[in-house]
Short mmCIF file of C-alpha atoms in Angstrom, two decimals:
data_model
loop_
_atom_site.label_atom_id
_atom_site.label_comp_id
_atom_site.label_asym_id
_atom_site.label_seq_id
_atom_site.Cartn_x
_atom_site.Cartn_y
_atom_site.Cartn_z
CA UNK P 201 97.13 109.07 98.10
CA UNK P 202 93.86 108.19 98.55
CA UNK P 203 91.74 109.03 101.44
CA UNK P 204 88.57 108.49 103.28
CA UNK P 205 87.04 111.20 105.36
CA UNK P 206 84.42 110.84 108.12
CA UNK P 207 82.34 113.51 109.22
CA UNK P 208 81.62 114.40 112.46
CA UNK P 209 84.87 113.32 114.28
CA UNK P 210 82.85 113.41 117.14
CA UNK P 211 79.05 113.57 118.24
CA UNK P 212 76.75 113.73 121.31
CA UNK P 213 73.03 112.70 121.24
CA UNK P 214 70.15 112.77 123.07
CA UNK P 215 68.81 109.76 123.73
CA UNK P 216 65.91 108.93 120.80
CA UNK P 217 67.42 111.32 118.70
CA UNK P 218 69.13 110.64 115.17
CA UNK P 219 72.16 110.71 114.11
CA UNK P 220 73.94 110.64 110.89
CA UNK P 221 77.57 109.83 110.05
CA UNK P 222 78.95 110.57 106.56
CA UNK P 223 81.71 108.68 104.78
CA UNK P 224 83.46 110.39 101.94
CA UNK P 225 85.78 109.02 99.64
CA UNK P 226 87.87 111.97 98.92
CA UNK P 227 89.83 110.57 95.43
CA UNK P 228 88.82 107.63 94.63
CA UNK P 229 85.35 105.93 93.05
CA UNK P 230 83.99 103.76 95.42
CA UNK P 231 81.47 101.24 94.63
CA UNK P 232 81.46 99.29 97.54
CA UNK P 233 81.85 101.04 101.35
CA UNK P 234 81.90 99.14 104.92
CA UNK P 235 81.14 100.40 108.39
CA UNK P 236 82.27 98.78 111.46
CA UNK P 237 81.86 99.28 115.19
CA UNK P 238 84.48 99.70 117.88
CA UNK P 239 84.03 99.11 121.59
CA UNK P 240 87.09 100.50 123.96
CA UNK P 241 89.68 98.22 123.53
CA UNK P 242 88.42 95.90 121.11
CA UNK P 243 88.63 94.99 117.25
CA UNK P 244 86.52 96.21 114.52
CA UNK P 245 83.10 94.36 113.93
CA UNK P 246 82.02 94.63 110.84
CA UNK P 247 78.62 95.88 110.67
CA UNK P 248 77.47 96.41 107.26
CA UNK P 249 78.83 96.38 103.63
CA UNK P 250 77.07 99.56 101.13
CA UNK P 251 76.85 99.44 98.22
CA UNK P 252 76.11 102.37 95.69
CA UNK P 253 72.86 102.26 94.31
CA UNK P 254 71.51 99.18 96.10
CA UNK P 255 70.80 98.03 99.88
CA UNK P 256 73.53 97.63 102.60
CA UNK P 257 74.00 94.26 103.22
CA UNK P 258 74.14 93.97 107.16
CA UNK P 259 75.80 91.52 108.99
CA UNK P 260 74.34 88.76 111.41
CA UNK P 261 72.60 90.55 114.62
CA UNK P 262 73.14 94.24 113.11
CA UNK P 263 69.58 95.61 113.32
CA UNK P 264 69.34 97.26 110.00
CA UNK P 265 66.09 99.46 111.12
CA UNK P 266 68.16 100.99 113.58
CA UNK P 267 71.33 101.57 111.54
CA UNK P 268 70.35 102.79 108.74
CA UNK P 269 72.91 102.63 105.57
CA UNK P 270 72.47 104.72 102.32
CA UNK P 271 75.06 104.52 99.57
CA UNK P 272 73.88 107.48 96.98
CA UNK P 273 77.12 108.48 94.98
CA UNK P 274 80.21 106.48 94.44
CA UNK P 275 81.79 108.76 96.91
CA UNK P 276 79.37 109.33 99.69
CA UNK P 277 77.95 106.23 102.01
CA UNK P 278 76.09 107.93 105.52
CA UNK P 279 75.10 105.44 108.47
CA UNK P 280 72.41 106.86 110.80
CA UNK P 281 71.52 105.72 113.85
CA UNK P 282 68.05 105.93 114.85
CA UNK P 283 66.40 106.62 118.25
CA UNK P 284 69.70 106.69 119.76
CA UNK P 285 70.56 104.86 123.06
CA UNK P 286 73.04 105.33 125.36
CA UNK P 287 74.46 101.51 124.45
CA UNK P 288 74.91 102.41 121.08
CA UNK P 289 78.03 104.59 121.85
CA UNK P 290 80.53 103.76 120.15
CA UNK P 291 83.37 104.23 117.59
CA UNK P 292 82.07 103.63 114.27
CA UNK P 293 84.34 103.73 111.46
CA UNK P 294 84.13 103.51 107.53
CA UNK P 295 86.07 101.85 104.84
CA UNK P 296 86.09 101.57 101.08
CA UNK P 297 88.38 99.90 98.69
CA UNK P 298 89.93 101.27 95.84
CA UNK P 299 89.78 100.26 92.53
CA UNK P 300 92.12 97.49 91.01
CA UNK P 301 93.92 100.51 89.02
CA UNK P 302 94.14 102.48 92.56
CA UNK P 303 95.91 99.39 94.28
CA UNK P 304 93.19 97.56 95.23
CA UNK P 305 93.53 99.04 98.87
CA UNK P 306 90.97 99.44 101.20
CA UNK P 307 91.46 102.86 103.41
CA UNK P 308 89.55 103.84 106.46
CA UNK P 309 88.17 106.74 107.69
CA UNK P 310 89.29 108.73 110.60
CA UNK P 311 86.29 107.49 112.74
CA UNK P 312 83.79 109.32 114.69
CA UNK P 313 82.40 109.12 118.11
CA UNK P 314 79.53 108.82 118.94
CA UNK P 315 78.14 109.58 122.61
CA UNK P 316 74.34 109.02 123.66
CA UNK P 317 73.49 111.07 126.52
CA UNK V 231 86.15 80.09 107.54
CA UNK V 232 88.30 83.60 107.05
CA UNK V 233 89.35 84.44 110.71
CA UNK V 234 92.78 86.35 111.98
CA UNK V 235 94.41 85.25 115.53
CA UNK V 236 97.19 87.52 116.90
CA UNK V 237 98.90 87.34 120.12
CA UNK V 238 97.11 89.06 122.70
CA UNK V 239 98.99 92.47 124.62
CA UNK V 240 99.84 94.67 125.72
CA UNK V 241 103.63 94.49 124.66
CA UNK V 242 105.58 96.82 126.52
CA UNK V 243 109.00 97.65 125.00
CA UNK V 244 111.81 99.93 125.87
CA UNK V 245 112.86 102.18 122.84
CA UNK V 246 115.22 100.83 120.70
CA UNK V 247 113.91 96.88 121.55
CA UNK V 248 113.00 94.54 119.05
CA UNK V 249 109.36 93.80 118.00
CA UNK V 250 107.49 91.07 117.17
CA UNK V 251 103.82 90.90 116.82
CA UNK V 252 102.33 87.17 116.39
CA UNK V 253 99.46 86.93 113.56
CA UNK V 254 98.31 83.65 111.83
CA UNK V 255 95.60 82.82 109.45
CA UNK V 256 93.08 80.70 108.55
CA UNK V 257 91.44 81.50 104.90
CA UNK V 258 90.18 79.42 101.83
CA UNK V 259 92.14 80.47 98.89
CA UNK V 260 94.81 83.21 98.52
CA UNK V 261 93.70 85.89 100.75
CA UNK V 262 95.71 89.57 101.33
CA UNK V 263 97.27 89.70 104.03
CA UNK V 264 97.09 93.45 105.95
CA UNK V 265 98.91 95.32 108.59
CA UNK V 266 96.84 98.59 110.49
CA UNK V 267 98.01 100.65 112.85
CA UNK V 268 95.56 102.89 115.02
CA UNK V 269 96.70 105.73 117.23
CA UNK V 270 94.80 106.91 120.08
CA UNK V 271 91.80 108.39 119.55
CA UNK V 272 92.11 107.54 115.95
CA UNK V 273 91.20 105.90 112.97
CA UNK V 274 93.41 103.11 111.35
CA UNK V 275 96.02 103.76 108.92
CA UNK V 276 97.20 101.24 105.98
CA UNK V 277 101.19 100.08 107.87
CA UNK V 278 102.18 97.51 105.35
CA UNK V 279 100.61 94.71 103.22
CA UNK V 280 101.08 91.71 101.17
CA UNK V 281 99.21 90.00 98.71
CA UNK V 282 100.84 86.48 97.76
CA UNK V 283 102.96 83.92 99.18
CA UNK V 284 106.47 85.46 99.98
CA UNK V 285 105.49 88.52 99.54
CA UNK V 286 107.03 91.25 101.95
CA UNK V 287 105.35 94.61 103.23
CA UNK V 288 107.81 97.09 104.60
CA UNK V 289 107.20 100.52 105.40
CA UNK V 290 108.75 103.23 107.87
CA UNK V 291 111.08 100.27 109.04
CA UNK V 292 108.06 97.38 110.11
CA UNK V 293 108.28 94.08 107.81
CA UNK V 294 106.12 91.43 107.78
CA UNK V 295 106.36 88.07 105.04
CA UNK V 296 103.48 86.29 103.75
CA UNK V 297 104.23 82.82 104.63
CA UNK V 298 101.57 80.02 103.43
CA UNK V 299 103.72 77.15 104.74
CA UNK V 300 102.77 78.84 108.81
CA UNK V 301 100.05 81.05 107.67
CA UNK V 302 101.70 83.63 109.22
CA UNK V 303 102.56 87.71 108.57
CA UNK V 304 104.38 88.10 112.02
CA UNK V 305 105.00 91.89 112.01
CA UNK V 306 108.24 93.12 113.02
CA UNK V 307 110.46 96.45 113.63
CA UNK V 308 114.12 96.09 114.53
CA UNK V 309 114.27 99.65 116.78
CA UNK V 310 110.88 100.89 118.32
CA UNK V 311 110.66 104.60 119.24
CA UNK V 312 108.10 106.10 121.43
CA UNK V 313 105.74 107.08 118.63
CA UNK V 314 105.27 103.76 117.83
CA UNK V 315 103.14 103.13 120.46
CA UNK V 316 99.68 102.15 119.64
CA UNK V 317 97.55 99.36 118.66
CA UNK V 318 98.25 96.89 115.52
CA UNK V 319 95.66 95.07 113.53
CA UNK V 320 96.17 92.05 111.51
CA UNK V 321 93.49 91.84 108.67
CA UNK V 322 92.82 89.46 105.68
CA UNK V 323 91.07 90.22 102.60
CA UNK V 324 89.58 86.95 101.65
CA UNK V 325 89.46 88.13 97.92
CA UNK V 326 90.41 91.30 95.96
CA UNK V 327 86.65 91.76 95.20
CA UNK V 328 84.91 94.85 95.59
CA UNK V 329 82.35 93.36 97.69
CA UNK V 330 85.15 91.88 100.49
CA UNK V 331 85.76 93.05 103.53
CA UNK V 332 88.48 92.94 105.92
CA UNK V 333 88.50 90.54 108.67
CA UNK V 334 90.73 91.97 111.65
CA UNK V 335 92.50 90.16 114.79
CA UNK V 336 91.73 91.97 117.92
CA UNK V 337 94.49 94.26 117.81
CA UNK V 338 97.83 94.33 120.11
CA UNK V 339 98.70 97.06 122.11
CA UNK V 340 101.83 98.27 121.91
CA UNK V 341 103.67 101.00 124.27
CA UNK V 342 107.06 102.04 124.15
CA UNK V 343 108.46 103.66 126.92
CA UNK V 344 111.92 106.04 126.51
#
């Protein structure tokens, strides 16, 4: 079936540093992506939606400066978080829906975590 | 607006027990209705889904019905084992566009204990 892959499964950071988190549909086309945010214990806030070829659309309060989104295939959607602070770890995970002829189902990465030190 | 309420946890079950897990709706239109499942440590994996009214979503012995009349898509498993321990998301799709994301509850915790 189809599946998304995330890659790294986990990361530590210096704080101010960079880092980048890549989102892979593995068999599937996908022309629109999401990533969300996880803290412990809690749901999934959405954080932006990507879409391939254009500009993430971020939602309310999401500082798109600091989380930057870049959709450049229709299987490949990377969020990078700049100048890295210790309140921006988190779980972040990735989704992207399948086309009508693939079910129409929206799959989600395996997640990665991400640790500012 | 689109939103998701479930009942809050944990739920704590001996193997074998019944489960419910409470999730109503509040959408415009005829949203998809989803059920995820995320392990520890994990991300979340597709359990079951339904996209129209009376529509049922089985799978690996959890059902849950699409019911406008209550907005509901209560999930349920007759026998819980051990394994299924772990937290449950209710989602909605407000629309089958591209474009449309999921709108999740905020999860129930579930542990099973042998």
């Amino acid at each position: 079936g189809a599946v998304v892959s995330q890659h790294p499964s986990r990361v530590i950071c210096k704080s101010g540093t960079s880092v980048k988190i890549e989102c892979r549909s593995l068999d599937f086309q996908a022309t629109t992506m999401f990533w969300y945010r996880q803290f412990p214990k809690q749901s999934l806030m959405l954080m932006a939606t990507s879409n391939e070829g254009s500009k993430a659309t971020y939602e309310q309060g999401v500082e798109k400066d600091k989380f930057l989104i870049n959709h450049a295939s229709l299987t490949l959607s990377t969020l990078t978080v700049t100048s890295a602070h210790p309140e921006d770890s988190s779980f972040y995970i990735c989704s992207a829906r399948a086309h009508r002829e693939a079910g129409n189902t929206i799959y989600f990465g395996e997640g990665s975590w991400l640790t500012v030190v | 607006g689109n939103s998701v309420t479930q009942m809050e946890g944990p739920v704590t079950l001996s193997e074998e027990a019944f489960l419910t897990i409470n999730c109503t709706y509040t959408a415009t239109g005829y949203p998809s209705l989803f059920w995820y499942v995320q392990y520890p440590g994990e991300g979340l994996q597709l359990l079951l889904k339904a996209t129209k009214a009376d529509d049922k979503g089985s799978n690996k012995g959890f059902e849950a019905t699409y019911r406008k009349e209550t907005t509901s898509f209560h999930l349920e498993k007759g026998s819980v084992q051990v394994s299924d321990s772990a937290v449950y998301f209710c989602a909605l799709s407000p629309s089958n566009q591209a474009g449309t994301a999921l709108i999740f509850g905020k999860g129930t915790t579930l542990s099973v204990s042998s």
